[in-house]
């Protein structure tokens, strides 16, 4: 027997083999595999290898082990039990490892045999199978035996299979009980967030009923014989607190009333659709209902609901309910409706607002104005009429003047009075033009539709009408208003009401935060789909994934619409919405390239006209590899900036960024058309890269090295990072240049001026405290003179003051804020004194007021002394 490590290794390998035994045998349930395994064992094991085995509950594996035992390969242990499980140990030598691996491969190969066995069994004829049922074969078991054996091994909560069987046989089945009225309240109040939804749901039901009768009339002309009108009428009764919604649709039979209104979540429209599977999609798409709960939203605003319905195939019936139970009775008045349904709501006290015609009109326009059928509301209106006026006291004039007298009487007998009359008024006058082809819609129709949905008085700048297909199909019309909302940036990032979502022309919601990105929140329009998955209340989408798909397509279409604008209209658009496009550059990496083509900037190439990046690239000089720009508060300031002096002198075009968001946008735009952007106010500006220029620059650096080192390590050691010879200056003596990743002077000014910025913001302090590069112009006389003085006396106080003043003026001209404003003012004063030959130590004269005050005090003291003297003399007398 080998060592302990060999025994453990052998036991682990044999455990894998035994597991393979179990899998194969459980799959085959037959003797052939047992024989095959025995033969395999004879091939790979010698008789001096001993196995220890306890009895197993798996009878197939036990049978195999007994077979191996018979052939002399196994020796049973003396401590067997029915519950001990299986444990095998081997004293094989390490040299037998190759045989073990070979045996494992054979076992895994044999495990694939069940698939072939299943295919063979599928070909067995049914009579043969029936004849073999119940017959016992050596090495085979039935599925029932396998199931029984598995049940014996399953233990649930400590119960044996026998105990579970007893429980199953003796258990009594019960149905869940509920109080219908309470369940109804829970369903209705949990489904709907807004009570006004009830009118949308009832009108949608009426629309479905009208669609059904219309579809039936296509094959049965007599379906409309009782009434050809297809409409919905809404009438309020304030005195009795009733609200009637009447349609001339298909109506309901008594059975329909029981099944559709008496069964929650049963949709008559869904069942109707199932019967129209042979119809075209065009016929089906107008039907709205699908969940079977919309009708019950009536209980949001009413305590009691009455439904009167007349179907062509049945009498007129009345259905009534208080949400806890319902009753159905034949209408004793007969077929007063001719055909259709009337829903009467007995309004709750808190729902009395729905008596008002204006409220009803507002809800109809909001939710159902694009329904295919006419919607009428019973409302009053004031008209002017003429009434006769009788004047009994008027005397009759002579007959000779009869003709004239009668004419005058007719004029006096009528007067104009205002009267209130009631009549049916059509509400949904605006048609869903998105359902038509774009070529069939006039521009005036698009403009009128825009005004109706936005309440804007001006025509839009542009529109796009399209149908999107793919993962989700929808129709849409998008508009660009002439003017953006006045609070567009105050509410930036919040939910907008710019896009109205309709499903089958029924309004769902316009409260979206993700339908359009923030920078396109000014876009107005509608989206209508027939297959969007809504929640049961139809107030929101179920799958937000589809919202992302819709958003992606809307953004692409909106940007394409903007791109295709006429130049004149685009100029007007850009003045109004340029900031939005630049915010889009920062917020929308996916469409950054598209947005960059829409940008326009002032340029050194034009005095008034804005230029696009595409036009700039087309005008770039040969071998120019960067797009140059400078940012500042105004064009006048950036045009005279020291940073663009050499660029303009060499004929390079420079973009002038004068809006606060411009520099932010440029930092988010790494390149355009393969050309990188270069801020003229930052490091990295390279204008000439030829050897001659490099050699000249090297010579200048050597000549001015004493000055640059003196500035860096002596005069301005606490203020600058380094001092270098500039390539961008031609007229100015110096400039302060930010690092590639630092803030320019313009950016620092913008960040410091934020309304909500802190006085001690760590981020702002970090960027503001970064030392800049001090660039000097070697051709400027001040720089040359400063070099001469530094070379003659590095400790010259005047030279140090001049260097500091030079640094401070460069700071201001570069757009940065001065830290030591008092010191700057004092140095300017010294220069002024020197230029005017005024001694630096000459004091400032005292104010005249102080002299006058001293004189007044002296005169008052003298007067007091004289008064005292006179009083003394008077007392002596």
PDB file of N, CA and C in Angstrom, residues 520-598:
ATOM      1  N   UNK A 520     -32.307  69.670 -26.545  1.00  0.00           N
ATOM      2  CA  UNK A 520     -33.358  69.783 -27.567  1.00  0.00           C
ATOM      3  C   UNK A 520     -34.736  69.928 -26.928  1.00  0.00           C
ATOM      4  N   UNK A 521     -34.773  70.424 -25.715  1.00  0.00           N
ATOM      5  CA  UNK A 521     -36.055  70.559 -25.019  1.00  0.00           C
ATOM      6  C   UNK A 521     -36.969  71.585 -25.681  1.00  0.00           C
ATOM      7  N   UNK A 522     -36.437  72.408 -26.567  1.00  0.00           N
ATOM      8  CA  UNK A 522     -37.270  73.392 -27.251  1.00  0.00           C
ATOM      9  C   UNK A 522     -38.081  72.778 -28.392  1.00  0.00           C
ATOM     10  N   UNK A 523     -37.723  71.579 -28.829  1.00  0.00           N
ATOM     11  CA  UNK A 523     -38.454  70.912 -29.913  1.00  0.00           C
ATOM     12  C   UNK A 523     -39.866  70.581 -29.447  1.00  0.00           C
ATOM     13  N   UNK A 524     -40.850  70.834 -30.308  1.00  0.00           N
ATOM     14  CA  UNK A 524     -42.240  70.508 -30.013  1.00  0.00           C
ATOM     15  C   UNK A 524     -42.726  69.477 -31.027  1.00  0.00           C
ATOM     16  N   UNK A 525     -43.700  68.673 -30.615  1.00  0.00           N
ATOM     17  CA  UNK A 525     -44.231  67.710 -31.568  1.00  0.00           C
ATOM     18  C   UNK A 525     -45.056  66.627 -30.923  1.00  0.00           C
ATOM     19  N   UNK A 526     -45.437  65.644 -31.737  1.00  0.00           N
ATOM     20  CA  UNK A 526     -46.251  64.516 -31.293  1.00  0.00           C
ATOM     21  C   UNK A 526     -45.605  63.219 -31.766  1.00  0.00           C
ATOM     22  N   UNK A 527     -45.827  62.169 -30.981  1.00  0.00           N
ATOM     23  CA  UNK A 527     -45.417  60.811 -31.338  1.00  0.00           C
ATOM     24  C   UNK A 527     -46.629  59.918 -31.143  1.00  0.00           C
ATOM     25  N   UNK A 528     -46.971  59.156 -32.169  1.00  0.00           N
ATOM     26  CA  UNK A 528     -48.143  58.279 -32.097  1.00  0.00           C
ATOM     27  C   UNK A 528     -47.733  56.890 -32.563  1.00  0.00           C
ATOM     28  N   UNK A 529     -48.061  55.893 -31.748  1.00  0.00           N
ATOM     29  CA  UNK A 529     -47.723  54.507 -32.073  1.00  0.00           C
ATOM     30  C   UNK A 529     -48.914  53.616 -31.786  1.00  0.00           C
ATOM     31  N   UNK A 530     -48.982  52.505 -32.519  1.00  0.00           N
ATOM     32  CA  UNK A 530     -50.065  51.537 -32.306  1.00  0.00           C
ATOM     33  C   UNK A 530     -49.640  50.356 -31.452  1.00  0.00           C
ATOM     34  N   UNK A 531     -48.354  50.208 -31.204  1.00  0.00           N
ATOM     35  CA  UNK A 531     -47.896  48.997 -30.526  1.00  0.00           C
ATOM     36  C   UNK A 531     -46.973  49.259 -29.348  1.00  0.00           C
ATOM     37  N   UNK A 532     -47.086  50.431 -28.726  1.00  0.00           N
ATOM     38  CA  UNK A 532     -46.270  50.680 -27.540  1.00  0.00           C
ATOM     39  C   UNK A 532     -46.848  49.932 -26.344  1.00  0.00           C
ATOM     40  N   UNK A 533     -46.010  49.272 -25.558  1.00  0.00           N
ATOM     41  CA  UNK A 533     -46.507  48.554 -24.371  1.00  0.00           C
ATOM     42  C   UNK A 533     -46.754  49.509 -23.210  1.00  0.00           C
ATOM     43  N   UNK A 534     -48.013  49.687 -22.841  1.00  0.00           N
ATOM     44  CA  UNK A 534     -48.366  50.587 -21.751  1.00  0.00           C
ATOM     45  C   UNK A 534     -48.703  49.798 -20.508  1.00  0.00           C
ATOM     46  N   UNK A 535     -48.674  50.470 -19.376  1.00  0.00           N
ATOM     47  CA  UNK A 535     -49.170  49.831 -18.159  1.00  0.00           C
ATOM     48  C   UNK A 535     -50.695  49.800 -18.203  1.00  0.00           C
ATOM     49  N   UNK A 536     -51.310  49.158 -17.232  1.00  0.00           N
ATOM     50  CA  UNK A 536     -52.749  48.940 -17.277  1.00  0.00           C
ATOM     51  C   UNK A 536     -53.515  50.262 -17.311  1.00  0.00           C
ATOM     52  N   UNK A 537     -53.024  51.275 -16.592  1.00  0.00           N
ATOM     53  CA  UNK A 537     -53.722  52.558 -16.564  1.00  0.00           C
ATOM     54  C   UNK A 537     -53.464  53.399 -17.804  1.00  0.00           C
ATOM     55  N   UNK A 538     -52.554  52.927 -18.675  1.00  0.00           N
ATOM     56  CA  UNK A 538     -52.204  53.637 -19.907  1.00  0.00           C
ATOM     57  C   UNK A 538     -51.691  55.039 -19.627  1.00  0.00           C
ATOM     58  N   UNK A 539     -50.961  55.177 -18.531  1.00  0.00           N
ATOM     59  CA  UNK A 539     -50.394  56.470 -18.167  1.00  0.00           C
ATOM     60  C   UNK A 539     -48.886  56.509 -18.364  1.00  0.00           C
ATOM     61  N   UNK A 540     -48.254  55.365 -18.641  1.00  0.00           N
ATOM     62  CA  UNK A 540     -46.814  55.347 -18.841  1.00  0.00           C
ATOM     63  C   UNK A 540     -46.423  54.090 -19.610  1.00  0.00           C
ATOM     64  N   UNK A 541     -45.236  54.135 -20.180  1.00  0.00           N
ATOM     65  CA  UNK A 541     -44.729  52.981 -20.908  1.00  0.00           C
ATOM     66  C   UNK A 541     -44.216  51.922 -19.949  1.00  0.00           C
ATOM     67  N   UNK A 542     -44.362  50.652 -20.364  1.00  0.00           N
ATOM     68  CA  UNK A 542     -43.870  49.567 -19.522  1.00  0.00           C
ATOM     69  C   UNK A 542     -42.382  49.335 -19.726  1.00  0.00           C
ATOM     70  N   UNK A 543     -41.897  49.498 -20.948  1.00  0.00           N
ATOM     71  CA  UNK A 543     -40.501  49.183 -21.247  1.00  0.00           C
ATOM     72  C   UNK A 543     -39.753  50.468 -21.573  1.00  0.00           C
ATOM     73  N   UNK A 544     -38.836  50.829 -20.692  1.00  0.00           N
ATOM     74  CA  UNK A 544     -38.056  52.039 -20.929  1.00  0.00           C
ATOM     75  C   UNK A 544     -37.051  51.842 -22.054  1.00  0.00           C
ATOM     76  N   UNK A 545     -36.780  50.590 -22.424  1.00  0.00           N
ATOM     77  CA  UNK A 545     -35.875  50.327 -23.531  1.00  0.00           C
ATOM     78  C   UNK A 545     -36.418  50.924 -24.818  1.00  0.00           C
ATOM     79  N   UNK A 546     -37.734  50.815 -25.014  1.00  0.00           N
ATOM     80  CA  UNK A 546     -38.335  51.373 -26.212  1.00  0.00           C
ATOM     81  C   UNK A 546     -38.254  52.894 -26.215  1.00  0.00           C
ATOM     82  N   UNK A 547     -38.304  53.503 -25.041  1.00  0.00           N
ATOM     83  CA  UNK A 547     -38.143  54.953 -24.967  1.00  0.00           C
ATOM     84  C   UNK A 547     -36.786  55.377 -25.515  1.00  0.00           C
ATOM     85  N   UNK A 548     -35.766  54.598 -25.219  1.00  0.00           N
ATOM     86  CA  UNK A 548     -34.431  54.915 -25.723  1.00  0.00           C
ATOM     87  C   UNK A 548     -34.388  54.808 -27.242  1.00  0.00           C
ATOM     88  N   UNK A 549     -35.088  53.808 -27.786  1.00  0.00           N
ATOM     89  CA  UNK A 549     -35.139  53.652 -29.239  1.00  0.00           C
ATOM     90  C   UNK A 549     -35.850  54.845 -29.868  1.00  0.00           C
ATOM     91  N   UNK A 550     -36.989  55.231 -29.281  1.00  0.00           N
ATOM     92  CA  UNK A 550     -37.739  56.377 -29.802  1.00  0.00           C
ATOM     93  C   UNK A 550     -36.902  57.648 -29.698  1.00  0.00           C
ATOM     94  N   UNK A 551     -36.243  57.832 -28.557  1.00  0.00           N
ATOM     95  CA  UNK A 551     -35.414  59.021 -28.349  1.00  0.00           C
ATOM     96  C   UNK A 551     -34.308  59.107 -29.395  1.00  0.00           C
ATOM     97  N   UNK A 552     -33.669  57.997 -29.664  1.00  0.00           N
ATOM     98  CA  UNK A 552     -32.578  57.979 -30.636  1.00  0.00           C
ATOM     99  C   UNK A 552     -33.057  58.427 -32.007  1.00  0.00           C
ATOM    100  N   UNK A 553     -34.229  57.925 -32.414  1.00  0.00           N
ATOM    101  CA  UNK A 553     -34.744  58.272 -33.740  1.00  0.00           C
ATOM    102  C   UNK A 553     -35.231  59.710 -33.778  1.00  0.00           C
ATOM    103  N   UNK A 554     -35.831  60.179 -32.703  1.00  0.00           N
ATOM    104  CA  UNK A 554     -36.297  61.558 -32.665  1.00  0.00           C
ATOM    105  C   UNK A 554     -35.128  62.539 -32.735  1.00  0.00           C
ATOM    106  N   UNK A 555     -34.050  62.243 -32.029  1.00  0.00           N
ATOM    107  CA  UNK A 555     -32.883  63.134 -32.025  1.00  0.00           C
ATOM    108  C   UNK A 555     -32.275  63.206 -33.425  1.00  0.00           C
ATOM    109  N   UNK A 556     -32.145  62.042 -34.063  1.00  0.00           N
ATOM    110  CA  UNK A 556     -31.566  62.026 -35.413  1.00  0.00           C
ATOM    111  C   UNK A 556     -32.412  62.852 -36.377  1.00  0.00           C
ATOM    112  N   UNK A 557     -33.730  62.672 -36.298  1.00  0.00           N
ATOM    113  CA  UNK A 557     -34.630  63.397 -37.190  1.00  0.00           C
ATOM    114  C   UNK A 557     -34.615  64.899 -36.886  1.00  0.00           C
ATOM    115  N   UNK A 558     -34.568  65.252 -35.620  1.00  0.00           N
ATOM    116  CA  UNK A 558     -34.550  66.664 -35.245  1.00  0.00           C
ATOM    117  C   UNK A 558     -33.281  67.349 -35.754  1.00  0.00           C
ATOM    118  N   UNK A 559     -32.131  66.709 -35.585  1.00  0.00           N
ATOM    119  CA  UNK A 559     -30.876  67.299 -36.055  1.00  0.00           C
ATOM    120  C   UNK A 559     -30.851  67.387 -37.572  1.00  0.00           C
ATOM    121  N   UNK A 560     -31.423  66.389 -38.226  1.00  0.00           N
ATOM    122  CA  UNK A 560     -31.490  66.421 -39.686  1.00  0.00           C
ATOM    123  C   UNK A 560     -32.400  67.553 -40.155  1.00  0.00           C
ATOM    124  N   UNK A 561     -33.498  67.785 -39.437  1.00  0.00           N
ATOM    125  CA  UNK A 561     -34.402  68.893 -39.763  1.00  0.00           C
ATOM    126  C   UNK A 561     -33.672  70.230 -39.638  1.00  0.00           C
ATOM    127  N   UNK A 562     -32.904  70.387 -38.565  1.00  0.00           N
ATOM    128  CA  UNK A 562     -32.161  71.637 -38.362  1.00  0.00           C
ATOM    129  C   UNK A 562     -31.104  71.816 -39.450  1.00  0.00           C
ATOM    130  N   UNK A 563     -30.460  70.738 -39.809  1.00  0.00           N
ATOM    131  CA  UNK A 563     -29.406  70.790 -40.821  1.00  0.00           C
ATOM    132  C   UNK A 563     -29.940  71.244 -42.179  1.00  0.00           C
ATOM    133  N   UNK A 564     -31.178  70.851 -42.490  1.00  0.00           N
ATOM    134  CA  UNK A 564     -31.743  71.138 -43.811  1.00  0.00           C
ATOM    135  C   UNK A 564     -32.459  72.490 -43.886  1.00  0.00           C
ATOM    136  N   UNK A 565     -32.362  73.303 -42.852  1.00  0.00           N
ATOM    137  CA  UNK A 565     -32.995  74.621 -42.880  1.00  0.00           C
ATOM    138  C   UNK A 565     -32.359  75.506 -43.950  1.00  0.00           C
ATOM    139  N   UNK A 566     -33.158  76.429 -44.476  1.00  0.00           N
ATOM    140  CA  UNK A 566     -32.626  77.445 -45.384  1.00  0.00           C
ATOM    141  C   UNK A 566     -31.626  78.317 -44.643  1.00  0.00           C
ATOM    142  N   UNK A 567     -30.606  78.841 -45.339  1.00  0.00           N
ATOM    143  CA  UNK A 567     -29.587  79.659 -44.666  1.00  0.00           C
ATOM    144  C   UNK A 567     -30.162  80.825 -43.884  1.00  0.00           C
ATOM    145  N   UNK A 568     -31.165  81.491 -44.437  1.00  0.00           N
ATOM    146  CA  UNK A 568     -31.754  82.627 -43.735  1.00  0.00           C
ATOM    147  C   UNK A 568     -32.460  82.178 -42.457  1.00  0.00           C
ATOM    148  N   UNK A 569     -33.237  81.098 -42.560  1.00  0.00           N
ATOM    149  CA  UNK A 569     -33.933  80.599 -41.378  1.00  0.00           C
ATOM    150  C   UNK A 569     -32.945  80.027 -40.375  1.00  0.00           C
ATOM    151  N   UNK A 570     -31.856  79.407 -40.876  1.00  0.00           N
ATOM    152  CA  UNK A 570     -30.883  78.842 -39.940  1.00  0.00           C
ATOM    153  C   UNK A 570     -30.175  79.949 -39.162  1.00  0.00           C
ATOM    154  N   UNK A 571     -29.930  81.061 -39.805  1.00  0.00           N
ATOM    155  CA  UNK A 571     -29.312  82.187 -39.101  1.00  0.00           C
ATOM    156  C   UNK A 571     -30.212  82.663 -37.967  1.00  0.00           C
ATOM    157  N   UNK A 572     -31.516  82.706 -38.251  1.00  0.00           N
ATOM    158  CA  UNK A 572     -32.484  83.094 -37.223  1.00  0.00           C
ATOM    159  C   UNK A 572     -32.539  82.048 -36.114  1.00  0.00           C
ATOM    160  N   UNK A 573     -32.488  80.770 -36.527  1.00  0.00           N
ATOM    161  CA  UNK A 573     -32.486  79.682 -35.545  1.00  0.00           C
ATOM    162  C   UNK A 573     -31.252  79.744 -34.654  1.00  0.00           C
ATOM    163  N   UNK A 574     -30.085  80.012 -35.259  1.00  0.00           N
ATOM    164  CA  UNK A 574     -28.834  79.970 -34.494  1.00  0.00           C
ATOM    165  C   UNK A 574     -28.772  81.091 -33.459  1.00  0.00           C
ATOM    166  N   UNK A 575     -29.338  82.223 -33.785  1.00  0.00           N
ATOM    167  CA  UNK A 575     -29.366  83.314 -32.809  1.00  0.00           C
ATOM    168  C   UNK A 575     -30.168  82.924 -31.575  1.00  0.00           C
ATOM    169  N   UNK A 576     -31.194  82.110 -31.785  1.00  0.00           N
ATOM    170  CA  UNK A 576     -32.086  81.744 -30.689  1.00  0.00           C
ATOM    171  C   UNK A 576     -31.598  80.526 -29.922  1.00  0.00           C
ATOM    172  N   UNK A 577     -30.973  79.551 -30.620  1.00  0.00           N
ATOM    173  CA  UNK A 577     -30.699  78.254 -29.998  1.00  0.00           C
ATOM    174  C   UNK A 577     -29.232  77.826 -30.068  1.00  0.00           C
ATOM    175  N   UNK A 578     -28.301  78.768 -30.313  1.00  0.00           N
ATOM    176  CA  UNK A 578     -26.888  78.385 -30.413  1.00  0.00           C
ATOM    177  C   UNK A 578     -26.374  77.772 -29.126  1.00  0.00           C
ATOM    178  N   UNK A 579     -26.820  78.291 -27.985  1.00  0.00           N
ATOM    179  CA  UNK A 579     -26.373  77.747 -26.702  1.00  0.00           C
ATOM    180  C   UNK A 579     -26.810  76.299 -26.542  1.00  0.00           C
ATOM    181  N   UNK A 580     -28.004  75.963 -27.017  1.00  0.00           N
ATOM    182  CA  UNK A 580     -28.486  74.584 -26.926  1.00  0.00           C
ATOM    183  C   UNK A 580     -27.598  73.629 -27.689  1.00  0.00           C
ATOM    184  N   UNK A 581     -27.193  74.014 -28.887  1.00  0.00           N
ATOM    185  CA  UNK A 581     -26.330  73.144 -29.688  1.00  0.00           C
ATOM    186  C   UNK A 581     -24.981  72.926 -29.010  1.00  0.00           C
ATOM    187  N   UNK A 582     -24.442  73.977 -28.396  1.00  0.00           N
ATOM    188  CA  UNK A 582     -23.150  73.853 -27.719  1.00  0.00           C
ATOM    189  C   UNK A 582     -23.252  73.006 -26.455  1.00  0.00           C
ATOM    190  N   UNK A 583     -24.393  73.099 -25.778  1.00  0.00           N
ATOM    191  CA  UNK A 583     -24.614  72.199 -24.642  1.00  0.00           C
ATOM    192  C   UNK A 583     -24.730  70.759 -25.119  1.00  0.00           C
ATOM    193  N   UNK A 584     -25.303  70.579 -26.299  1.00  0.00           N
ATOM    194  CA  UNK A 584     -25.378  69.238 -26.875  1.00  0.00           C
ATOM    195  C   UNK A 584     -24.006  68.657 -27.162  1.00  0.00           C
ATOM    196  N   UNK A 585     -23.059  69.497 -27.564  1.00  0.00           N
ATOM    197  CA  UNK A 585     -21.685  69.033 -27.782  1.00  0.00           C
ATOM    198  C   UNK A 585     -21.124  68.426 -26.502  1.00  0.00           C
ATOM    199  N   UNK A 586     -21.448  69.019 -25.367  1.00  0.00           N
ATOM    200  CA  UNK A 586     -20.924  68.545 -24.080  1.00  0.00           C
ATOM    201  C   UNK A 586     -21.693  67.337 -23.558  1.00  0.00           C
ATOM    202  N   UNK A 587     -22.989  67.255 -23.859  1.00  0.00           N
ATOM    203  CA  UNK A 587     -23.837  66.247 -23.219  1.00  0.00           C
ATOM    204  C   UNK A 587     -24.100  65.015 -24.072  1.00  0.00           C
ATOM    205  N   UNK A 588     -23.934  65.114 -25.369  1.00  0.00           N
ATOM    206  CA  UNK A 588     -24.334  64.020 -26.266  1.00  0.00           C
ATOM    207  C   UNK A 588     -23.159  63.553 -27.116  1.00  0.00           C
ATOM    208  N   UNK A 589     -22.309  62.682 -26.578  1.00  0.00           N
ATOM    209  CA  UNK A 589     -21.154  62.209 -27.361  1.00  0.00           C
ATOM    210  C   UNK A 589     -21.561  61.474 -28.634  1.00  0.00           C
ATOM    211  N   UNK A 590     -22.717  60.801 -28.614  1.00  0.00           N
ATOM    212  CA  UNK A 590     -23.146  60.023 -29.773  1.00  0.00           C
ATOM    213  C   UNK A 590     -23.362  60.917 -30.986  1.00  0.00           C
ATOM    214  N   UNK A 591     -23.955  62.068 -30.780  1.00  0.00           N
ATOM    215  CA  UNK A 591     -24.272  62.979 -31.894  1.00  0.00           C
ATOM    216  C   UNK A 591     -23.336  64.177 -31.949  1.00  0.00           C
ATOM    217  N   UNK A 592     -22.175  64.055 -31.337  1.00  0.00           N
ATOM    218  CA  UNK A 592     -21.243  65.187 -31.277  1.00  0.00           C
ATOM    219  C   UNK A 592     -20.774  65.615 -32.668  1.00  0.00           C
ATOM    220  N   UNK A 593     -20.530  64.655 -33.545  1.00  0.00           N
ATOM    221  CA  UNK A 593     -20.084  64.996 -34.897  1.00  0.00           C
ATOM    222  C   UNK A 593     -21.168  65.734 -35.658  1.00  0.00           C
ATOM    223  N   UNK A 594     -22.416  65.258 -35.550  1.00  0.00           N
ATOM    224  CA  UNK A 594     -23.532  65.926 -36.228  1.00  0.00           C
ATOM    225  C   UNK A 594     -23.712  67.346 -35.700  1.00  0.00           C
ATOM    226  N   UNK A 595     -23.620  67.501 -34.396  1.00  0.00           N
ATOM    227  CA  UNK A 595     -23.812  68.818 -33.798  1.00  0.00           C
ATOM    228  C   UNK A 595     -22.686  69.772 -34.179  1.00  0.00           C
ATOM    229  N   UNK A 596     -21.467  69.263 -34.280  1.00  0.00           N
ATOM    230  CA  UNK A 596     -20.333  70.140 -34.603  1.00  0.00           C
ATOM    231  C   UNK A 596     -20.501  70.775 -35.980  1.00  0.00           C
ATOM    232  N   UNK A 597     -21.185  70.085 -36.886  1.00  0.00           N
ATOM    233  CA  UNK A 597     -21.405  70.645 -38.221  1.00  0.00           C
ATOM    234  C   UNK A 597     -22.445  71.754 -38.217  1.00  0.00           C
ATOM    235  N   UNK A 598     -23.189  71.866 -37.132  1.00  0.00           N
ATOM    236  CA  UNK A 598     -24.215  72.910 -37.024  1.00  0.00           C
ATOM    237  C   UNK A 598     -23.696  74.170 -36.337  1.00  0.00           C
TER     238      UNK A 598
END
